[in-house]
Short mmCIF file of C-alpha atoms in Angstrom, two decimals:
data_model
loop_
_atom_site.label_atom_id
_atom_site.label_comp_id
_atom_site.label_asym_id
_atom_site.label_seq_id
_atom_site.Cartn_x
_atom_site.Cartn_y
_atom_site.Cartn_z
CA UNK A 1 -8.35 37.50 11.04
CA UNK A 2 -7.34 38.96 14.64
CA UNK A 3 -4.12 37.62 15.87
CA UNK A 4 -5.85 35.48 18.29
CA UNK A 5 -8.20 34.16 16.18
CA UNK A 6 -5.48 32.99 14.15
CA UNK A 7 -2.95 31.35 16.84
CA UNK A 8 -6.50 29.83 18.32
CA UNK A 9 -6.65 28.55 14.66
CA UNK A 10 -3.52 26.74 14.60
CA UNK A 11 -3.55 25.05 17.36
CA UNK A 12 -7.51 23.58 17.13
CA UNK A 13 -5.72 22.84 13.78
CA UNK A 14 -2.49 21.19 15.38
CA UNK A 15 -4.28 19.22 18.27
CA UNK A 16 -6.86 18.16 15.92
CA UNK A 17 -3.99 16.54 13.89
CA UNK A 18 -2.29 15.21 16.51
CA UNK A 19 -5.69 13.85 17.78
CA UNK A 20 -6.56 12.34 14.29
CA UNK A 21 -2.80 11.01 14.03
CA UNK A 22 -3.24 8.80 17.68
CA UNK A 23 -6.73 7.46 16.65
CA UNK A 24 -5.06 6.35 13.57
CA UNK A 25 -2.36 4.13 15.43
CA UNK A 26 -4.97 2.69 17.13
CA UNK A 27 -6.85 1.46 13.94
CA UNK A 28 -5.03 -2.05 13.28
CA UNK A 29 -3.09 -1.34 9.42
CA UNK A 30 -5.55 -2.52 6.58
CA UNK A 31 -2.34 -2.44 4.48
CA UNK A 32 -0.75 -6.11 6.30
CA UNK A 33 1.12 -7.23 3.59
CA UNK A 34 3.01 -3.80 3.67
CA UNK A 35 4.44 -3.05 7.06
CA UNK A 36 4.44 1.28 7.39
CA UNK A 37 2.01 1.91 4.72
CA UNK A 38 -0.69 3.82 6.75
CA UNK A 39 -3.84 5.97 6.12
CA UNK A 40 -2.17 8.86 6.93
CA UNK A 41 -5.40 10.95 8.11
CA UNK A 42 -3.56 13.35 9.58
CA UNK A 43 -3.10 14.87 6.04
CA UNK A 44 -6.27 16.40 5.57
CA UNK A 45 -5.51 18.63 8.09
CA UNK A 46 -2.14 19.59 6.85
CA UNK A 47 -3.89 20.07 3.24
CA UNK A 48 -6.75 22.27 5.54
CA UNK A 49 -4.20 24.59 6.92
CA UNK A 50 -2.27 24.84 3.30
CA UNK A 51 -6.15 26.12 1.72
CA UNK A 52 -6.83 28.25 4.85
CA UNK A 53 -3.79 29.97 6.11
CA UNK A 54 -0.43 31.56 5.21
CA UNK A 55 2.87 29.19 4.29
CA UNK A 56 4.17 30.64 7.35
CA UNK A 57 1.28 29.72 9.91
CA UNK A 58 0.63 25.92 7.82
CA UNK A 59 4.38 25.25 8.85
CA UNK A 60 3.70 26.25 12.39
CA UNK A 61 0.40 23.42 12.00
CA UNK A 62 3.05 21.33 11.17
CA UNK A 63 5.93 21.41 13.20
CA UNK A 64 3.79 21.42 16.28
CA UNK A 65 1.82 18.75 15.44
CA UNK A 66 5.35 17.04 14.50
CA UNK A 67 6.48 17.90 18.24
CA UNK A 68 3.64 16.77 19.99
CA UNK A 69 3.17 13.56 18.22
CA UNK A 70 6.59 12.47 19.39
CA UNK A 71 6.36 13.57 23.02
CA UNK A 72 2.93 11.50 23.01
CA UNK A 73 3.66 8.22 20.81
CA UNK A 74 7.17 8.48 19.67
CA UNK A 75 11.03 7.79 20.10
CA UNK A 76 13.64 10.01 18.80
CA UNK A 77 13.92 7.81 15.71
CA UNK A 78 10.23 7.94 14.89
CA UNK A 79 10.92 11.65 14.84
CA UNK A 80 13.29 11.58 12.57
CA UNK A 81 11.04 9.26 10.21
CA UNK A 82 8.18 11.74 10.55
CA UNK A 83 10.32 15.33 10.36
CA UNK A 84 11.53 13.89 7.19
CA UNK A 85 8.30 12.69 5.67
CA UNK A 86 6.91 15.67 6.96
CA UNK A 87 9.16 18.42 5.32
CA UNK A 88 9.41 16.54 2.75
CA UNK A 89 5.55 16.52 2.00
CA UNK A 90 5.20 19.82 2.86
CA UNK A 91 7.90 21.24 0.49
CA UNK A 92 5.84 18.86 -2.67
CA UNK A 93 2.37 20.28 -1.54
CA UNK A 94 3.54 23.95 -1.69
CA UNK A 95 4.77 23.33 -4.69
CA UNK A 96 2.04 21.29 -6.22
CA UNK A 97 -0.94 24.27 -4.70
CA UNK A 98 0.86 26.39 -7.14
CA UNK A 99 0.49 24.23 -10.61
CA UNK A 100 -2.26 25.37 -12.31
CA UNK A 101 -6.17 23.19 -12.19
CA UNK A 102 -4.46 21.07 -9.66
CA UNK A 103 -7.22 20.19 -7.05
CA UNK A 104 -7.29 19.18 -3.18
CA UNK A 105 -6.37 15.43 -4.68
CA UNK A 106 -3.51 15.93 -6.17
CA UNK A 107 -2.15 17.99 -3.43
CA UNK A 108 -3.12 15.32 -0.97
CA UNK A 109 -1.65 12.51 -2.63
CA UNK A 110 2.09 14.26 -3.91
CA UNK A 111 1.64 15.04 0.01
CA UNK A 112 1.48 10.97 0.68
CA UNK A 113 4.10 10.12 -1.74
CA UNK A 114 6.62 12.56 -0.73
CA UNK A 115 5.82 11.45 2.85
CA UNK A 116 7.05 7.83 2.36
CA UNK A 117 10.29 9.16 -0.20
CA UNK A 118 11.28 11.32 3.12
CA UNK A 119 10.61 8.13 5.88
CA UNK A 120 12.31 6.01 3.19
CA UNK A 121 15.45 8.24 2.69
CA UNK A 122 15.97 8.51 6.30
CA UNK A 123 15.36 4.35 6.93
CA UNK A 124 18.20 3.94 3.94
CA UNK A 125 20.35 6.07 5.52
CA UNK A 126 19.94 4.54 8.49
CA UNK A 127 20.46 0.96 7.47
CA UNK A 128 23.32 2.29 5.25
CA UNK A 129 21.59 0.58 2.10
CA UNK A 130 19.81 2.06 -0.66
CA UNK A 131 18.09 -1.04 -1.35
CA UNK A 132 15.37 -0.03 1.17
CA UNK A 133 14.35 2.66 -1.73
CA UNK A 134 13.03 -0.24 -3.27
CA UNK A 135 9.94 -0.77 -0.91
CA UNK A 136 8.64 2.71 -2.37
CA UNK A 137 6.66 1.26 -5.26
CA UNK A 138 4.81 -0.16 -2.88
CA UNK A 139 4.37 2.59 -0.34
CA UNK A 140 3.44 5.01 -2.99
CA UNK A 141 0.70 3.19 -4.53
CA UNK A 142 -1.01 2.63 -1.03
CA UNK A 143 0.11 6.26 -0.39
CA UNK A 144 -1.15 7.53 -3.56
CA UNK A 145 -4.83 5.69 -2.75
CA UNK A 146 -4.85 7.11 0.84
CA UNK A 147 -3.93 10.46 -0.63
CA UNK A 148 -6.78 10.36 -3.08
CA UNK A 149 -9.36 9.68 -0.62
CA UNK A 150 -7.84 11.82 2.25
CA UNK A 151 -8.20 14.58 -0.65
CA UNK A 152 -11.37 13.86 -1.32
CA UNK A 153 -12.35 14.09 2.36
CA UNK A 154 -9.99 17.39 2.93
CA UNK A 155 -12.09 19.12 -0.20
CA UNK A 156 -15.35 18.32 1.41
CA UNK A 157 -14.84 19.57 4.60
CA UNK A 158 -13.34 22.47 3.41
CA UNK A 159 -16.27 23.15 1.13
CA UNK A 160 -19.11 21.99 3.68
CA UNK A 161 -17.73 23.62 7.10
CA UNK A 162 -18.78 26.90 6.96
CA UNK A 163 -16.16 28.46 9.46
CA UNK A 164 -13.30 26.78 7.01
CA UNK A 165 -15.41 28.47 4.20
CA UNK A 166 -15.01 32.17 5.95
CA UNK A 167 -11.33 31.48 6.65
CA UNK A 168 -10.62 30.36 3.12
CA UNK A 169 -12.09 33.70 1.66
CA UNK A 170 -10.26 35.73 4.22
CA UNK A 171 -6.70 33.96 3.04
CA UNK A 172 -7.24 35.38 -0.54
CA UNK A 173 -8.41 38.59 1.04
CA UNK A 174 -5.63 38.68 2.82
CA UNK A 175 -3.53 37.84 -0.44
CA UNK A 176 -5.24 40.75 -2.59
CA UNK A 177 -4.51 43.42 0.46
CA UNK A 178 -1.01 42.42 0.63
CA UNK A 179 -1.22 43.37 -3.31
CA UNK A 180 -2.96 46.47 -3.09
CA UNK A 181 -0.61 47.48 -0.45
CA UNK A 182 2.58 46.53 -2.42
CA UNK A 183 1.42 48.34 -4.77
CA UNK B 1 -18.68 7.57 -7.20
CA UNK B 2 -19.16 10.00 -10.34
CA UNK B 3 -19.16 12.63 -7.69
CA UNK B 4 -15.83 11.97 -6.80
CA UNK B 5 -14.20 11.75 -10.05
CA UNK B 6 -15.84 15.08 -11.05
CA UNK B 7 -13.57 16.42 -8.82
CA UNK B 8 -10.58 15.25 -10.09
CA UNK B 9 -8.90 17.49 -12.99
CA UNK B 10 -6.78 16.44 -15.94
CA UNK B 11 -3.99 17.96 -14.31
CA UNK B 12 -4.71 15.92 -11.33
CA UNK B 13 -4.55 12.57 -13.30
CA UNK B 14 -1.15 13.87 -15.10
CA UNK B 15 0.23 14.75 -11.52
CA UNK B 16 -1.08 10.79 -10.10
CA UNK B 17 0.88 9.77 -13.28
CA UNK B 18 3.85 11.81 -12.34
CA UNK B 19 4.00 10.28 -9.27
CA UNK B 20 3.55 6.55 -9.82
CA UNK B 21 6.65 7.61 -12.36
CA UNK B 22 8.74 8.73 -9.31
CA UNK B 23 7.96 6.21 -7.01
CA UNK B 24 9.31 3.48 -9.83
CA UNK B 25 13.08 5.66 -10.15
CA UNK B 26 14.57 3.70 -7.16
CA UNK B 27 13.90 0.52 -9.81
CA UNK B 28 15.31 2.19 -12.55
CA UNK B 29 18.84 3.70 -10.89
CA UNK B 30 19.08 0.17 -8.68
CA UNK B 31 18.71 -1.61 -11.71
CA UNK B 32 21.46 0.31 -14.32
CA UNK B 33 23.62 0.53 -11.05
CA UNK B 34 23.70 -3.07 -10.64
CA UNK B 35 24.04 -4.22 -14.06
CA UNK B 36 26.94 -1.66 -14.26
CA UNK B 37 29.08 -2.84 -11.78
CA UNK B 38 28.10 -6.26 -10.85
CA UNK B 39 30.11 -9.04 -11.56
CA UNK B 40 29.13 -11.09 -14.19
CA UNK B 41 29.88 -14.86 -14.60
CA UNK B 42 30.09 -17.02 -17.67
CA UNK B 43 28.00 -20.91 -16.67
CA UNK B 44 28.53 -24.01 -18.97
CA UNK B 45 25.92 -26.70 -18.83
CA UNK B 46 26.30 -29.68 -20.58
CA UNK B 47 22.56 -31.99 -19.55
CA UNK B 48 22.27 -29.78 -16.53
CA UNK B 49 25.64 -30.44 -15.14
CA UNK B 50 27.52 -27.27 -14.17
CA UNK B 51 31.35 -27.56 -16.62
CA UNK B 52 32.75 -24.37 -16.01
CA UNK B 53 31.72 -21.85 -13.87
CA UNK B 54 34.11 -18.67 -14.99
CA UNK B 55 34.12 -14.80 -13.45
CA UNK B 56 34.04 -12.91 -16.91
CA UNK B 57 36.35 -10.46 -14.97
CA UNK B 58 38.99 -13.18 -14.47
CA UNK B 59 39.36 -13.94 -18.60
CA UNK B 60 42.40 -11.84 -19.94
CA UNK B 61 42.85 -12.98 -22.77
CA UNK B 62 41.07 -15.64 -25.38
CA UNK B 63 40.64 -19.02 -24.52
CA UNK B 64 38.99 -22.23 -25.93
CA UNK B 65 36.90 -24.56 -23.79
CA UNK B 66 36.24 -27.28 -25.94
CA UNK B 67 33.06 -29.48 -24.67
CA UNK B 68 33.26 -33.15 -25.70
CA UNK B 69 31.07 -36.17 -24.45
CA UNK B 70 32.15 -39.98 -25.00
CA UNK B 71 29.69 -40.18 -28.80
CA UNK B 72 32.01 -37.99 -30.56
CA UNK B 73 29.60 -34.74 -30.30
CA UNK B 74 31.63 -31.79 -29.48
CA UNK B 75 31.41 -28.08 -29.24
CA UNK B 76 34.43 -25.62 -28.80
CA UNK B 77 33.26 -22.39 -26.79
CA UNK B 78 35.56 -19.13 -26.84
CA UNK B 79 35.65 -17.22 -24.32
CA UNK B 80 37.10 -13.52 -23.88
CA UNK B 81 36.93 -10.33 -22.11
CA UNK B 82 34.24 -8.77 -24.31
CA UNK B 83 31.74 -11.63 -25.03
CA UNK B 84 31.53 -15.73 -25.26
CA UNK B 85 30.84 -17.43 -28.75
CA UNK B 86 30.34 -20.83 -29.51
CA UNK B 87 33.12 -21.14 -32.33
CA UNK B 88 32.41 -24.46 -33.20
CA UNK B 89 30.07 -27.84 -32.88
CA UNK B 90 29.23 -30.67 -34.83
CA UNK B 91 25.81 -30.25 -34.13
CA UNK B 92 23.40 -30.61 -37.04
CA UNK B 93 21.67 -27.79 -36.86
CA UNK B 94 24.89 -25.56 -35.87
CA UNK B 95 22.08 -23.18 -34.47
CA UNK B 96 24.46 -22.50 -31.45
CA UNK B 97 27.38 -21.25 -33.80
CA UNK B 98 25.58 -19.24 -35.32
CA UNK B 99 23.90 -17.34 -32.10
CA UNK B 100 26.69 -14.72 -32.00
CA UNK B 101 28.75 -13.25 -29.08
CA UNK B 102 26.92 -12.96 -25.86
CA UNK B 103 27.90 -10.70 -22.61
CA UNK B 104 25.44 -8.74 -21.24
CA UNK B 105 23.39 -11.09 -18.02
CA UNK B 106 20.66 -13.07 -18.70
CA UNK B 107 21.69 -13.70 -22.47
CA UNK B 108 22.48 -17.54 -23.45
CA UNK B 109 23.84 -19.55 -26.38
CA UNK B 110 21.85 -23.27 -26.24
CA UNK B 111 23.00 -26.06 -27.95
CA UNK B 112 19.94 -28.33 -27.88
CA UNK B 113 20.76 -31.36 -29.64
CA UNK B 114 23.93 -31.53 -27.48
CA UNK B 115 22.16 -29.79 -24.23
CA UNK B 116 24.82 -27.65 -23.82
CA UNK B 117 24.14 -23.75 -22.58
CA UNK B 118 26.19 -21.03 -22.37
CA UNK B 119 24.85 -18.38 -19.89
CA UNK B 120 25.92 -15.21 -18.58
CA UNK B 121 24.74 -14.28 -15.24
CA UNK B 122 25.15 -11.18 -13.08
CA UNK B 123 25.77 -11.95 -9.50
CA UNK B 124 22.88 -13.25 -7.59
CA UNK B 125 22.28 -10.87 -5.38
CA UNK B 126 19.32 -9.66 -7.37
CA UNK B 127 17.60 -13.09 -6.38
CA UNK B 128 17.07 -12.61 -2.58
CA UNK B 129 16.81 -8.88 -3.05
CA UNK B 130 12.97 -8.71 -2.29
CA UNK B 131 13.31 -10.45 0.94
CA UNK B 132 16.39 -8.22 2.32
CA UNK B 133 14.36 -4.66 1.38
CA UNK B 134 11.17 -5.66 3.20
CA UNK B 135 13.35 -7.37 6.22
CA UNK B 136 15.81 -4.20 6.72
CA UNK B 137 12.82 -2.26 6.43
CA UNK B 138 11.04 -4.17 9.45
CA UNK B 139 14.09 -4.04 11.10
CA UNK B 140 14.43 -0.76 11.01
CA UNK B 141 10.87 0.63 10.99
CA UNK B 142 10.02 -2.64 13.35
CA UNK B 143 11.53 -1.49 16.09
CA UNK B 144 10.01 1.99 16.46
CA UNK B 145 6.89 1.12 14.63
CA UNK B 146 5.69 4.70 14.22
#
């Protein structure tokens, strides 16, 4: 992949995140009986970039999409809930993509858990109580259903979009030339 | 449906498991943290009515409360710093006596022919606990509804 090709890459990656992220606010929360718990959408794009390009680039994915979601729907405390959740997420997917047999699903939904253990953290910190670590039970089981079926949706798009298809063989091309040349 | 579940792996269930596992910790540290440090109380009921209401934390040393009502039934409770007993009742069934030392919360010595209970309970914060997570987290997460 040409260098342009890639930074074009990220950010149709990033803005289509960000995009996903504001239709998503706008979708009234199925989950009313727990305030926060949300579909998070956004995640199959973050999964997307994981399959498709280096750990370097998928962090850029997400710390502009972080960015630009706060300048367009956020305060400085929502971006402190998100950078959290975010980093947070990221760190368990990277870690998960490496386990062995471990599909887009699983990735997706540690990614959903570990979002809500990183907003909650920062919300007990804030209100100076761990007692707010008590709502994740309930977070995580929404999160963990979300996660599924954002996984489900992040596996086919990534197996029925041809482009994605290209990209994902060039990754592990990539991988095995960065071999050869250590070698 | 099928199509779906084909594409999750055994590792992926074992991972879901994992996770449910983690999200329940909070539970599990709140929980031994509280009943660690919280204070504890020692409640005597004789027909519902509230006798002696003692912080377990305030008993030095042993003591006898002796419970008697106006028909001659009686029962002598001893209290110290590491449990409550019933030592003594004339109680046919002496069921009560023979219950043992209680102290951790939520254990009880009953008396039924007498209606006397002994109960330890932790401090109720645990109660209203459900209410104040879900309130400080709309108050927090209200405000700047992300």
């Amino acid at each position: 992949m040409s260098n342009n090709q890639r930074l074009v890459y990220i950010a149709l990656l990033a803005s289509q995140a960000v995009i996903i992220g504001l239709v998503e606010r706008m979708i009234p929360s199925p989950f009313f009986f727990a305030p926060g718990a949300k579909l998070g959408l956004a995640n199959i794009i973050t999964c997307m970039a994981l399959y498709t390009l280096p750990v370097k680039d998928t962090m850029k994915v997400v710390v502009i999409r972080l960015l630009l979601q706060t300048l367009l729907a956020g305060t400085v405390s929502t971006f402190l809930y998100s950078a959290m959740g975010a980093l947070l997420s990221f760190i368990g997917m990277l870690g998960v993509k490496q386990l062995p047999k471990v599909s887009m699903i699983g990735v997706s939904a540690t990614g959903a858990v570990l979002h809500n253990v990183g907003q909650l953290i920062v919300a007990s910190l804030v209100a100076n109580t761990f007692s707010v670590m008590l709502y994740l039970p309930v977070l995580s089981l929404i999160g963990i259903l979300t996660g599924i079926a954002t996984g489900i949706a992040a596996h086919y798009l990534l197996h029925h979009v041809e482009r994605l298809h290209y990209y994902m063989d060039l990754k592990t091309l990539d991988i095995e030339d960065m071999k050869e040349v250590r070698l | 449906m099928k199509r779906f579940l084909e594409l999750a792996t055994w590792s992926d269930m074992l991972l879901l498991f994992v996770l449910i596992g983690i999200s329940f910790l909070p539970f599990v540290i709140f929980y031994a943290q509280q009943s660690a440090t919280g204070e504890r109380y020692v409640v005597i009921t004789e027909d519902r009515q509230v006798l002696h209401d003692i912080r377990l934390a305030d008993i030095s040393e042993q003591r006898q409360i002796p419970i008697e009502s106006e028909d001659g039934q009686y029962n002598v409770v001893e209290v110290s710093a590491d449990g409550v007993v019933m030592s003594d009742a004339n109680c046919h069934d002496q069921i009560c006596v023979r219950s043992g030392k209680i102290l951790a919360p939520g254990e009880t010595i009953v008396c039924l022919p007498h209606k006397v209970i002994i109960e330890i309970t932790a401090e109720d914060n645990a109660d209203n606990v459900d209410v104040d997570i879900i309130s400080s987290f709309i108050s927090v997460k209200g405000l700047y509804y992300e």
